[in-house]
Each structure stands twice: as C-alpha cells, then as structure tokens.
Amino acid sequence: MKIESITLHHIDMPLVAPFETSFGRETHRPCILIEMRADGLTGWGECVAGAGPWYAYETIGTAWHIISDFLAPMIVGQEITEPIGIVERFASVRGHPMARAAVEAAFWDLYAQARGVSLARLIGATRDRVTVGVSVGIELTLEAQLASIERFVAAGYARIKLKIKPGWDVAVVRAVRERWPDIALQVDANSAYTPDDAPIFRELDEMNLLLIEQPLHHDDIVDHARLQAQISTPICLDESIHSPEHARWALDIDACRVINIKIGRVGGLTAARQIHDLCAERGVPVWCGGMLETNVGRAVNLALAALPNFALPGDISASARYYHRDIAAPDFVLNDDSTITVPDTPGTGVAVLPERLRDVQVREVIIGKG
Ligand SMILES: [Mg+2]
C-alpha cells in the first residue's frame, strides 16, 4: 500500500463525569486522531498522549510535533506492505511510544480493511467477547466513592479497579471490601508511593485484591521486586513497562506477576503482541489497560484483549462510561456477563463520524496530498 496522506486531528472531548487519579482531576480529554489514506481506503488511529506530562512525558503537543514533523514524513509517499514495515521505519526514533503507536494503529486498520478481515482475527484473537471491568476514579468523600462503585456494580461490571493515593487507601479499600466482600477488586496507585510505604501494602495484602498496580516510581522495576518479595498479592506493572524489553527485565527479577498492556505506552500493537507472547511463555497473565479512549482506540483495545493470554478483565468500559457522544460508531455496550463484543467487521470495526469530529476538533494538519 502506498501511503498517500496522513491527517492529524486534535480533538477535545467532554467527559461524562470528572475522572480523578493520583495525578489530578480531569473534566475533558484531548487526543489526536490519525487519519491515514492509501489505495482508496482510510484507516484511523488514536493517540493517547494526555493534556499534560502526568501519566507519561508525552503530551498532545509533543505527539503533534513528533508525528507531523518526523513520523508522518517518514512514511507518506512510501510503499508499505505490512505493519512491521511501519515499526522498522520508526525504529530510529527513541521514545515517544504513544506517537508511534497511533500511526501504527491507523496502518493496522488500513491493512485489515484491505484484507477484508477484522483486526481481531488478523492478530490472532481467540474470543469474540472480552471480559471487562471498570476503573473508578477517586471521589471527594468515602460516601461518594461507595456511591460511584454502587452505580458501576449496578450497571453490571464484574470487576472494580479503585484508584488509590496516600491518605486514600487502606481505609477506603476496607470499606469497599465490607460492602462487597466477594467482588473482584484491584487497586491502582499510579506511582504515588515510595518503598517506605511498604507497611501500607502489607495491610492491603490482607484484603483479597486481584492485584496492586504500579505502587512505586513510574520508571522503577528494582524497588517493585523488593516490594513483591514482601507481599503475596501480585504486583502489576503499568507505567514502568515501555517496551517488550522492559517486560522481560521486570519478569526476570520478579518485579511483577501481572502486566497491564497499553498499546500507546508500549509503542504500538506489534510491541503489545510481543509482550503478550512473552508473558504467555512465562505463565504471567496480562490485561488491557485503558486511557479514556474514544471508540477508535477502544476498538483496537478490544481486538488486543481478545488474544488468549489476556486472562484478567480489561479496563475497556462501555462507550457511555466516558462520553455522551463518541466521534466514532458504533458504540460499545456492556453485555449481561460483563463482557464487550469484539468487532468482527473489516478493519477495527468502527467508523469516524465527520460531523461529530467537526464539533470537537481544535486543529488539523495534513501531510501529503489531502
Ligand atoms: Mg494504571
């Protein structure tokens, strides 16, 4: 396929409700959509870089710069036959995994469409429904936190992930456990703690959690290995795993016993599959994390999470969890068994709606002939 053009769309989407983590509180989510044209087809990818350098160093601004000034010019006008061709061309770029992943995703969509198969089938998916959970943001009071969980339990989510931060951890988890003694529960600290906080994790270790996600420094694996040796609840790494190499290093020293795979964080769907395969070989379960994606990114997450070693529920909520009006259709809904159906139409299975895109677009730029 000859890549004719790449258009970057910077959009800003109002969230259904504010979402708070240990980084802060968000009411809108900006993102960059990548529209790639080749052979009369259009592929879409979503860049999950945030408004500021909080979850990762990449932002809308850095991703815009890297994609428009470097990545797009490397491939526009080029004949590329396989997704690995994108990965190889980007191999000279250090870092910026979210920028690379977004462009690669748009190519995967094109590539699957050109073959007339769904992305899920193309990458080796083994299931047509994916079990999902919900990531619940931090609320201002314990009462509000319990009420928000109640709403998601009532909506049918079979696994709850709580965001924790210093001062909002053991007592909250204990209250949730008292209210829902048997619900599948896990916590995510987004790197808000230090090794001196080990006693907090020994207390959480008693609360029958599925896993404790990224308790320590966002780039660390060594301290996580020391903490894992002190608790029996599996540590799950998120922020620290930037590539298949990072995954291997972490597993080699028992820094974690579960990995949260996010396509953007690890630099693309190809790398995400490599981490999946490595973890499968080592008997380590993985799950698919979420970055408040629109339906464009959500569809790719569902395809990935349909691979066999995605053994734990993903943070791939229904579309209505985050947005009243998504920019792509169809919307994803929660089935009765806390699953979401994996699209089976060619490509990612969602189409961007131009009028909705216009409503939320901040700026656009076209590289190549538009
Ligand atoms: Mg996380």
PDB file of C-alpha atoms and ligand atoms in Angstrom, residues 23 55 135 161 163 187-191 213-214 236-239 260 262 265 287 289-291 315, ligand 1:
ATOM      1  CA  PHE A  23      -2.293  12.884  39.173  1.00  0.00           C
ATOM      2  CA  TYR A  55       0.811   9.762  33.284  1.00  0.00           C
ATOM      3  CA  SER A 135     -11.711   1.897  36.558  1.00  0.00           C
ATOM      4  CA  LYS A 161     -10.495  -1.077  39.955  1.00  0.00           C
ATOM      5  CA  LYS A 163      -7.567   4.432  42.228  1.00  0.00           C
ATOM      6  CA  VAL A 187      -6.204  -1.029  43.134  1.00  0.00           C
ATOM      7  CA  ASP A 188      -4.025   1.319  41.087  1.00  0.00           C
ATOM      8  CA  ALA A 189      -1.651   3.779  42.756  1.00  0.00           C
ATOM      9  CA  ASN A 190      -0.200   5.344  39.586  1.00  0.00           C
ATOM     10  CA  SER A 191       3.241   5.508  41.278  1.00  0.00           C
ATOM     11  CA  GLU A 213      -0.983  -1.813  40.210  1.00  0.00           C
ATOM     12  CA  GLN A 214       2.119   0.373  39.918  1.00  0.00           C
ATOM     13  CA  CYS A 236       1.024  -5.408  38.293  1.00  0.00           C
ATOM     14  CA  LEU A 237       3.256  -3.006  36.393  1.00  0.00           C
ATOM     15  CA  ASP A 238       1.770  -0.350  34.143  1.00  0.00           C
ATOM     16  CA  GLU A 239       3.827   2.863  33.807  1.00  0.00           C
ATOM     17  CA  ASN A 260      -1.112  -4.164  32.250  1.00  0.00           C
ATOM     18  CA  LYS A 262      -1.471  -0.407  26.982  1.00  0.00           C
ATOM     19  CA  ARG A 265       2.553   3.085  26.380  1.00  0.00           C
ATOM     20  CA  TRP A 287      -4.810  -7.456  30.860  1.00  0.00           C
ATOM     21  CA  GLY A 289      -5.484  -1.046  30.403  1.00  0.00           C
ATOM     22  CA  GLY A 290      -7.448   1.984  29.310  1.00  0.00           C
ATOM     23  CA  MET A 291      -6.551   5.591  28.586  1.00  0.00           C
ATOM     24  CA  ASP A 315     -10.288  -1.529  31.648  1.00  0.00           C
TER      25      ASP A 315
HETATM   26 MG    MG B   1      -2.573   2.084  35.795  1.00  0.00          MG
END
